[in-house]
Coordinates of C-alpha atoms in Angstrom, one line a residue:
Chain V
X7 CA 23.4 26.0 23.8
X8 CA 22.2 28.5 21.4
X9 CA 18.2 28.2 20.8
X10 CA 17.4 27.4 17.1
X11 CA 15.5 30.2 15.4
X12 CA 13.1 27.7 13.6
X13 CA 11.8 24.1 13.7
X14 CA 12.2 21.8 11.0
X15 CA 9.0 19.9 10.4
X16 CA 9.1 16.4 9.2
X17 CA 5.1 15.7 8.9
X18 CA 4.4 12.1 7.4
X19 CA 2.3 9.3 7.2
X20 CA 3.0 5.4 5.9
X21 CA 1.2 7.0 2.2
X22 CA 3.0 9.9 1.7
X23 CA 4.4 13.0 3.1
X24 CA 2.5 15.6 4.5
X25 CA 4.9 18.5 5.3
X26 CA 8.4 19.6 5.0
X27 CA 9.2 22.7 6.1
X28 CA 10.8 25.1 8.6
X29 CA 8.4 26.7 11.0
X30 CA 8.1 28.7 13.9
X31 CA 5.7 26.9 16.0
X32 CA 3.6 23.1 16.5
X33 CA 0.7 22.1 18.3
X34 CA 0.0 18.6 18.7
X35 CA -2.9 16.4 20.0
X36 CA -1.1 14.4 22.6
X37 CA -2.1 11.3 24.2
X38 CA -2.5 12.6 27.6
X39 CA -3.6 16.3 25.9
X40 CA -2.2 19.2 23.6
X41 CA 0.9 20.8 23.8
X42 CA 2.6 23.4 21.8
X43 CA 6.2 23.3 20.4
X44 CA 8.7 26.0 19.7
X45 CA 12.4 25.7 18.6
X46 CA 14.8 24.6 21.8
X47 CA 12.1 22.4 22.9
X48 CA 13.3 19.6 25.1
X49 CA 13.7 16.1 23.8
X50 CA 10.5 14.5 23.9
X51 CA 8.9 11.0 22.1
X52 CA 4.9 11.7 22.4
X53 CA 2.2 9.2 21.4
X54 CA -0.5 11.0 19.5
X55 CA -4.4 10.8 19.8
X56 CA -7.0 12.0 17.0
X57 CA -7.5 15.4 16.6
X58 CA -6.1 18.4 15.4
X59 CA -2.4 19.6 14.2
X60 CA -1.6 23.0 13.6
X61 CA 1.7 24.2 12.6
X62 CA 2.6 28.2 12.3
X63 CA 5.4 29.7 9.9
X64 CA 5.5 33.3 10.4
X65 CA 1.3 34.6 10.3
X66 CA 0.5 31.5 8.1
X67 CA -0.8 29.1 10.1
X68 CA -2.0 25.2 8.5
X69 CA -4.2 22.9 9.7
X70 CA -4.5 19.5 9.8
X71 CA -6.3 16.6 10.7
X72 CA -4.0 13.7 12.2
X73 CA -5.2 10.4 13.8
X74 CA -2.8 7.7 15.7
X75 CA 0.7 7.9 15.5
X76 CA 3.8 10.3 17.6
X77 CA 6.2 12.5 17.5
X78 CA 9.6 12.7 17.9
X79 CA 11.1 16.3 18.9
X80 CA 14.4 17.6 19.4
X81 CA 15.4 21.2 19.9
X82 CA 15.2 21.9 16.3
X83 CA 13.3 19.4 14.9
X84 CA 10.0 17.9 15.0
X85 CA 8.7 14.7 13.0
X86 CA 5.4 13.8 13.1
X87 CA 4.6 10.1 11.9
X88 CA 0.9 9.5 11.6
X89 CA -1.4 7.0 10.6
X90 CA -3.4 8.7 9.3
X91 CA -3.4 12.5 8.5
X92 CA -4.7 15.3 6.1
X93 CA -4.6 18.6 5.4
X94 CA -7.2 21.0 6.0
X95 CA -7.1 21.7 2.9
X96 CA -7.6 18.2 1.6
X97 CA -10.4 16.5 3.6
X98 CA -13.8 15.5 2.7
X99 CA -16.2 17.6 4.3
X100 CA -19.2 15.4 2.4
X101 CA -17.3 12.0 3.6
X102 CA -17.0 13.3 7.0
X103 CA -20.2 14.1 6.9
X104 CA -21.9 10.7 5.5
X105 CA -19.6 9.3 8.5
X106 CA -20.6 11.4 10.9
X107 CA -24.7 10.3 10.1
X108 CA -23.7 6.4 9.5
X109 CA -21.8 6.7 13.1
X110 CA -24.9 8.5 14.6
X111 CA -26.8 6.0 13.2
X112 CA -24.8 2.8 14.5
X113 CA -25.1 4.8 18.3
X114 CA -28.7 5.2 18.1
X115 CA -29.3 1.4 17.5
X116 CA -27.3 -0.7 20.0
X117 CA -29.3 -3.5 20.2
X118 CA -27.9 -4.5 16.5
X119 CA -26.7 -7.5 16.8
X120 CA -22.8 -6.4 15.6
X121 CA -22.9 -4.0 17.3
X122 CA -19.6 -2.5 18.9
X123 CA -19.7 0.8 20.6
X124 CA -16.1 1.4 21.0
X125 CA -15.9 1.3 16.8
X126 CA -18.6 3.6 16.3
X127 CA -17.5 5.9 19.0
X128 CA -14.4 5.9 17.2
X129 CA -15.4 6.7 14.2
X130 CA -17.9 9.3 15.2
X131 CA -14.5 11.2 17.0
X132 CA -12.5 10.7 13.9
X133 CA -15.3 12.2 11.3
X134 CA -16.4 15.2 14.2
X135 CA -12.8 16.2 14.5
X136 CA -12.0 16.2 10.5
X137 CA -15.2 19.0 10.3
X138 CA -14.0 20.7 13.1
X139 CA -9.9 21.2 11.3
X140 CA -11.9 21.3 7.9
X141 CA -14.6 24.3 8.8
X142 CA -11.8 26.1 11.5
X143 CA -9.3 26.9 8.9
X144 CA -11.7 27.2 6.3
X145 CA -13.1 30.4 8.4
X146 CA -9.9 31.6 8.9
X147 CA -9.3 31.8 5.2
Chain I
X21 CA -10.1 -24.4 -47.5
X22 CA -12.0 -22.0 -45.2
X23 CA -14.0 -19.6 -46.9
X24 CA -14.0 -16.5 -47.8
X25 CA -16.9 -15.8 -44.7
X26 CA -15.5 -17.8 -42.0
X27 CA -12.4 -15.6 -43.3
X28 CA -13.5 -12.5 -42.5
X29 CA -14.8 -13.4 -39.2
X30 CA -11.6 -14.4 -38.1
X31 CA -10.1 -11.1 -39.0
X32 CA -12.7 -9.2 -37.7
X33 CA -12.4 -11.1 -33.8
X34 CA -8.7 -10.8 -34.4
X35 CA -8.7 -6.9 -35.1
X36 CA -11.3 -6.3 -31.8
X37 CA -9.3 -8.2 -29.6
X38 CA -6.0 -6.2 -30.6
X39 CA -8.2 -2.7 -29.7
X40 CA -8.7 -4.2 -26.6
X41 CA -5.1 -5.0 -25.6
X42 CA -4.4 -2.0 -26.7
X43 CA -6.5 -0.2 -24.8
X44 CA -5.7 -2.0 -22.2
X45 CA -2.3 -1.4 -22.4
X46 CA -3.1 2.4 -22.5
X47 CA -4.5 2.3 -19.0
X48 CA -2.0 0.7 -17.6
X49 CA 0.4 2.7 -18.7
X50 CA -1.7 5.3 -17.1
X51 CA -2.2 3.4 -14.0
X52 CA 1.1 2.6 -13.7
X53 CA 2.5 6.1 -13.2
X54 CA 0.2 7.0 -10.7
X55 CA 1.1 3.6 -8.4
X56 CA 5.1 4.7 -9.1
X57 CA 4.3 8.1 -7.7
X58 CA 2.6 6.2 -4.8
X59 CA 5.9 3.8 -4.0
X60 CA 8.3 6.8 -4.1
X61 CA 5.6 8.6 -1.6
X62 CA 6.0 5.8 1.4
X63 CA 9.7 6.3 1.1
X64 CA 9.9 9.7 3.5
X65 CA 7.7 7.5 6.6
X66 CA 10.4 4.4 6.4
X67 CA 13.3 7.1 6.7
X68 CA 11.9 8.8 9.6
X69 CA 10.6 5.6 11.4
X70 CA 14.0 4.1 11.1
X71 CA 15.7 7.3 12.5
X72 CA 13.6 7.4 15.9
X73 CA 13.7 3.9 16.2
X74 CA 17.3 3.6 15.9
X75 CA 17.5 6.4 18.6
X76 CA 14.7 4.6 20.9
X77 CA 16.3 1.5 20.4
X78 CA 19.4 3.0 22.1
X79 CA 17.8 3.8 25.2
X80 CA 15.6 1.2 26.1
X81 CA 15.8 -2.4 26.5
X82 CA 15.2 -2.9 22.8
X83 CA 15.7 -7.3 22.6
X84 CA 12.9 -7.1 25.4
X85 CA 10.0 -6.8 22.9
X86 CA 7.8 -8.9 22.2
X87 CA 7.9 -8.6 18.2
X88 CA 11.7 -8.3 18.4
X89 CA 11.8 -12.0 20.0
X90 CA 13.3 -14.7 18.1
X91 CA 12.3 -18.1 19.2
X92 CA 13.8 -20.9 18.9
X93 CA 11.9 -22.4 16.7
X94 CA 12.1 -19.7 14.4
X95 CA 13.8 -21.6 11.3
X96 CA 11.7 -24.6 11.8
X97 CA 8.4 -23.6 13.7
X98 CA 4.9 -22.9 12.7
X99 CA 5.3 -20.0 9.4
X100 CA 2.6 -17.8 7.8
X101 CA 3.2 -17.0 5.0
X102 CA 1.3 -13.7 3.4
X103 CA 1.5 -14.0 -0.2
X104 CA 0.7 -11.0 -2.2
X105 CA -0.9 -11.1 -6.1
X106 CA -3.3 -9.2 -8.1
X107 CA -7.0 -9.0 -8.1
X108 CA -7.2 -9.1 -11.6
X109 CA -5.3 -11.1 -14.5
X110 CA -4.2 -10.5 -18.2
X111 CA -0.7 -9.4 -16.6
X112 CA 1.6 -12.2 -18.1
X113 CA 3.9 -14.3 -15.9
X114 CA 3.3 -12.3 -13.0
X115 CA 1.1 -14.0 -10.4
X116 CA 2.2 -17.7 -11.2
X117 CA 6.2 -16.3 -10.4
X118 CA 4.2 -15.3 -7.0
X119 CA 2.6 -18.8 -7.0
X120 CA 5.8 -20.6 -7.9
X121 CA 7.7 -19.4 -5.3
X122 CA 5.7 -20.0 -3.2
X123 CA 5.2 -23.6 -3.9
X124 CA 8.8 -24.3 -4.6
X125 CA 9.3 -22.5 -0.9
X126 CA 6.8 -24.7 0.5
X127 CA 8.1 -27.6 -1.1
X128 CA 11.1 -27.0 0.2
X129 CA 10.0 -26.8 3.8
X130 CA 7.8 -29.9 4.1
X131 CA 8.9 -30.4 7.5
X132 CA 6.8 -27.4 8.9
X133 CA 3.9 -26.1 9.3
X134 CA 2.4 -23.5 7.2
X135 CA -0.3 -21.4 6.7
X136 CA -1.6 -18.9 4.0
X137 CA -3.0 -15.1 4.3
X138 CA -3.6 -14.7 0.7
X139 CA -3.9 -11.2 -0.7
X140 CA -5.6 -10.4 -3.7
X141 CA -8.0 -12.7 -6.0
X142 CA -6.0 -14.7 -7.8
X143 CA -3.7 -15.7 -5.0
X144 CA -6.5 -17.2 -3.6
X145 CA -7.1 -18.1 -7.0
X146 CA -3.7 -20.2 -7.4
X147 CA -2.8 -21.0 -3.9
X148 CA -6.3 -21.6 -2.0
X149 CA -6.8 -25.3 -3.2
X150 CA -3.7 -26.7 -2.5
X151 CA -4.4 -28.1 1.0
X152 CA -2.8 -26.1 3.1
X153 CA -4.8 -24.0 5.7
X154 CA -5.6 -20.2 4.9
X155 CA -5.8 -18.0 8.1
X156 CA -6.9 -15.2 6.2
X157 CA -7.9 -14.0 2.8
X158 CA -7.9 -10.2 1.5
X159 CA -9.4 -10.2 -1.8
X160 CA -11.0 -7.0 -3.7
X161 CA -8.2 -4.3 -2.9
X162 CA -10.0 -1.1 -3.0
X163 CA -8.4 1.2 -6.1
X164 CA -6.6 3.7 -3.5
X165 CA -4.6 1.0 -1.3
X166 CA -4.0 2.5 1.9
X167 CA -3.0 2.3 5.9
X168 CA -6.3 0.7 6.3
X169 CA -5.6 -2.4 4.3
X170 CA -2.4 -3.0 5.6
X171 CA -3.8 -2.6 9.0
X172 CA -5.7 -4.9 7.9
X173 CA -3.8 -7.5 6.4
X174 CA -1.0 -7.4 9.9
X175 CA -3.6 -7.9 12.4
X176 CA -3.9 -11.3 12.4
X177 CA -0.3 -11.9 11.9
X178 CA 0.8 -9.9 14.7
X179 CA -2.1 -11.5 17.2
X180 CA -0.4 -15.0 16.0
X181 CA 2.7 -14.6 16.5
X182 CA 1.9 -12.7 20.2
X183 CA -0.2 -15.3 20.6
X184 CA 2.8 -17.6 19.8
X185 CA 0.7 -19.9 17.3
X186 CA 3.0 -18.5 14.3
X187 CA 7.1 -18.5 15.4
X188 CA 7.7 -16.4 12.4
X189 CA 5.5 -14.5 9.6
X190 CA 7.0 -14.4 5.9
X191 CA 5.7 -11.6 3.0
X192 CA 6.0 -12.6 -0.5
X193 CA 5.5 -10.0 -3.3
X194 CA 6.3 -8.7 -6.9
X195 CA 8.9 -5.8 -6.4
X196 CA 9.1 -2.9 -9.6
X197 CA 12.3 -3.1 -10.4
X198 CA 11.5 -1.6 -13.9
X199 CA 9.0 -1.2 -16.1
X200 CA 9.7 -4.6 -18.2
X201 CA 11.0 -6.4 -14.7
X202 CA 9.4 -7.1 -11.9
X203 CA 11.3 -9.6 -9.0
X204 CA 9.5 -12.2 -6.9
X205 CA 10.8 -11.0 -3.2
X206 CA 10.4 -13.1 0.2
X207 CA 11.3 -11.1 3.2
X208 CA 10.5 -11.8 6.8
X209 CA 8.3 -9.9 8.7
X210 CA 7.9 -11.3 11.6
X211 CA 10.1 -11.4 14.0
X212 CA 11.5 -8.4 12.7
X213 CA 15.2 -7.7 12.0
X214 CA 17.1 -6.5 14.9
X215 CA 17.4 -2.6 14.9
X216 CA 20.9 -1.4 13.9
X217 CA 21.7 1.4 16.0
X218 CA 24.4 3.6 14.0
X219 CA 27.2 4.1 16.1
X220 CA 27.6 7.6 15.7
X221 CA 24.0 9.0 15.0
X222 CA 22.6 7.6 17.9
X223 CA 25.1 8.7 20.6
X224 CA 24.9 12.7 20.3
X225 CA 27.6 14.5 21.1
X226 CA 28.3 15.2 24.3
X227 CA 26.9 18.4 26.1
X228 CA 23.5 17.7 24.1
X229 CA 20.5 16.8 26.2
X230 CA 20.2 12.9 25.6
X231 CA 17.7 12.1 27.3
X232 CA 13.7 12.2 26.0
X233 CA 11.0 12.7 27.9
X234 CA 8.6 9.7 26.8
X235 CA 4.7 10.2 26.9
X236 CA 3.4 8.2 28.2
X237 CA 5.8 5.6 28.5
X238 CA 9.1 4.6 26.3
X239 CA 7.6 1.3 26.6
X240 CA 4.4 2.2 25.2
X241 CA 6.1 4.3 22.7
X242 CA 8.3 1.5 21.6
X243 CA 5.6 -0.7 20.8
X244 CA 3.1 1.4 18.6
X245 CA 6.3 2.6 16.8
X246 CA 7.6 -1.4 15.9
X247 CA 3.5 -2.3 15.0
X248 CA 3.4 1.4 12.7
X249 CA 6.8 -0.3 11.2
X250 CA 5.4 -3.4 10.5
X251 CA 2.4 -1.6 8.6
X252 CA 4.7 0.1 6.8
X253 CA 6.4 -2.5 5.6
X254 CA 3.5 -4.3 4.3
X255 CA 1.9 -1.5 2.7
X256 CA 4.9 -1.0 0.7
X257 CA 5.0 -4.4 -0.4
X258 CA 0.8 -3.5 -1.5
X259 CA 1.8 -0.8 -3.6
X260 CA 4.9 -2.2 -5.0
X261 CA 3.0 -5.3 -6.1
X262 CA 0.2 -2.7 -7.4
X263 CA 3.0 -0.9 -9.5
X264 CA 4.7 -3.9 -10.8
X265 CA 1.3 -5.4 -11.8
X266 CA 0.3 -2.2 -14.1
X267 CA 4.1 -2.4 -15.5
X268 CA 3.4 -6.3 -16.1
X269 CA 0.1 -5.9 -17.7
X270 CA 1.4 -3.1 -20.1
X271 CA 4.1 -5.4 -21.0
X272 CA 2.0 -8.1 -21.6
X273 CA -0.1 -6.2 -22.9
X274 CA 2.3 -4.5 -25.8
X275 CA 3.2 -8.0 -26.7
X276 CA 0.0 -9.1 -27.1
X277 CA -0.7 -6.2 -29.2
X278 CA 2.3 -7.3 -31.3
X279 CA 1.4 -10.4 -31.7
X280 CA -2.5 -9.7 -33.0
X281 CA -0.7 -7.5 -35.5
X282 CA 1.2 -10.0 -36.6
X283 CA -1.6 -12.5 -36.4
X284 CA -3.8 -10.2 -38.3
X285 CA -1.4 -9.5 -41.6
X286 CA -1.1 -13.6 -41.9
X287 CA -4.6 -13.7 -42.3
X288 CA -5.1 -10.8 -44.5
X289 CA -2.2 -12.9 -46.4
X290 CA -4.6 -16.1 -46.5
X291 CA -7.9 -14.1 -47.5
X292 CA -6.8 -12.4 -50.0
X293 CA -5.0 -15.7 -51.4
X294 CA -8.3 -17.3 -51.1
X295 CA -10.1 -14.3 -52.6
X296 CA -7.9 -14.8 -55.5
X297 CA -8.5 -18.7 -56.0
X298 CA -12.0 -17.7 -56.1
X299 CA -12.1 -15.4 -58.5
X300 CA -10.0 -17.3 -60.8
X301 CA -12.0 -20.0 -60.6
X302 CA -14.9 -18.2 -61.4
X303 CA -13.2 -16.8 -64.7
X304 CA -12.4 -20.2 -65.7
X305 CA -15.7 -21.4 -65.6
X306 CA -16.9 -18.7 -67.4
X307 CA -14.6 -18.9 -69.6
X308 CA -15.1 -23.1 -70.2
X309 CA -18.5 -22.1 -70.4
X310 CA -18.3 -19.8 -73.2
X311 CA -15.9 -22.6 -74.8
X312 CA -18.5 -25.0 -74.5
X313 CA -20.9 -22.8 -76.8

């Protein structure tokens, strides 16, 4: 079988559609750790962990910020179904930020009486990994 | 008679309530695109969720799940029922047809046992007095619904029903069918409807690498994608019911508009009448008076 010269993207979430495109390449935050995709990629169904997306079309390469959710790829297609994803582009450094300090916050205080550590820690991952996708592609222009 | 005062005081409360229907019916109007534009936008996730399912569902042991399982008391058993209105009112007809179908569905049903997970205030409003138990209540929906509040809203359904306190989970809600209609729907959420598997789409042709490598498991796979489903399907139902309740409150809205207009040229009618008698009457006396010289 002939390899298929591009992937087709199918990047959405249960609120809208993120990305629709053909590109060349994928990375993806897997469960049990990242992995690339190119076009003739085996058949694979992946669960998906928070952190980081980047897709590449050419030299233009977008990031993204993805958290729970899988993927589904076949050798010329990959669809990404999040729970919860945004674009570099599109995510709220300040919110991250006032997350980030309220999570920091919740850590530094466990004798609180609601108190749950796995939420916080949670939280903290989710707001430290949207700064990270927001401020790497930022640099990168 | 009324006076000519008490009059104008009318006319004056009449014209300030017709600015603010009709502001009000400005902003929904406004509103109501934006929440159109956000029920079109969960369209492409049901599409593609339905796609890998059907092509999971083919592979593994699909009636084995948990949320797939019909019981047998499914018809008859323990239901909860997740009924789904607006936060705010001045929106015509449209949360009572939510609270009447409910009832008449209850009434209908007297045999079992029921219980509530009311969404939005006046749900809770309507429905939380009648005697029977609510499991939950989700009032105050933030402006932007999202994931998170339908996250929210299936948890406890889904731990239920695992749990096997619930034997089935029902979702009742205002669809947008158009601007001027909006249709009281009840579909069933819980267990879900057994996954069609397309006969041709889900057997590749032959010579095509069939079978996916799952990670971690297809099991586990299986599972988050059927909960993500379910999520789906009730956030649609949140911003349906958010559309349809902008589309009802503009139309309700216009009519009320209408109607103070109406309302309003009557009076003007009347005052103007009673303006009249006045001054007539004041021209006769003078008039007598000067007679009387």
């Amino acid at each position: 079988m002939a390899i298929p010269k591009s992937l087709r993207l199918e990047f959405v979430t249960p609120e809208r559609a993120i990305a629709h495109e053909d590109v060349d390449e994928v990375e993806l935050p897997g469960e049990q750790g990242f992995f690339a995709v190119l076009p003739g990629h085996a058949p694979l169904l992946a669960a998906l962990k928070t952190g980081p997306i980047w897709y590449r079309k050419g030299n233009d390469k977008h990031f993204a910020f993805i958290s729970g959710g899988f993927t589904e790829v076949t050798a010329d297609r990959v669809s990404v179904l999040a729970q919860v994803a945004e674009r570099a582009e599109d995510i709220d450094i300040a919110r991250a930020e006032a997350s980030k300090r309220r999570a920091e916050e919740r850590l530094s205080k466990p004798t609180l009486a609601d108190f749950d550590a796995e939420r916080a820690r949670i939280a903290m991952l989710r707001a430290l990994t949207r700064l990270q996708v927001a401020r790497h592609s930022r640099t990168r222009g | 008679m009324p006076s000519l005062i008490d009059m104008r005081r009318r006319l004056r409360a009449v014209k300030s309530t017709q600015q603010i229907t009709k502001a009000l019916k400005m902003v929904a109007a406004s509103k109501l695109r934006r929440a159109q534009e956000k029920v079109v936008a969960t369209r492409p996730f049901a599409i593609q969720a339905k796609r890998v399912l059907a092509s999971i569902a083919s592979r593994v042991d699909s009636a084995a799940h948990p949320l797939l399982e019909r019981r047998a008391g499914a018809a008859t058993g323990n239901t909860l029922i997740i009924v789904v209105a607006s936060d705010r009112g001045l929106c015509g007809s449209f949360n009572t047809n939510i609270a009447k179908a409910v009832a008449g569905f209850l009434r209908e049903n007297k045999g079992r046992t029921m219980a509530l997970g009311l969404v939005g205030r006046k749900s809770r409003d309507l429905l939380g007095r009648r005697g029977f138990p609510v499991r939950f209540e989700y009032v105050n929906l933030p402006k932007a619904i999202g994931v998170a509040d339908a996250e929210a809203i299936v948890a406890p359904a889904i731990e239920d029903f695992l749990a096997g306190k619930i034997d089935s989970v029902h979702l009742v809600y205002n669809e947008f069918k158009s601007v001027i209609s909006q249709k009281v729907v009840m579909e069933q959420l819980l267990p879900m409807a057994p996954i069609e598997t397309p006969s041709d789409a889900a057997q590749p042709a032959a010579g095509e690498a069939t079978e996916y490598l799952y990670e971690p498991s297809a099991e586990r796979i299986f599972d988050i994608l059927l909960k993500r489903l379910v999520e789906a399907q009730v956030l649609r139902a949140l911003v349906e019911s958010n559309a349809a309740f902008y589309a009802a409150q503009m139309t309700a809205m216009d009519a009320a508009t209408r109607n103070s207009a109406e309302m309003l040229s009557s009076l003007t009618l009347q005052m103007n009448k009673i303006r009249q008698a006045a001054i007539t009457r004041e021209i006769i006396e003078v008039v007598s008076g000067a007679q009387a010289l």
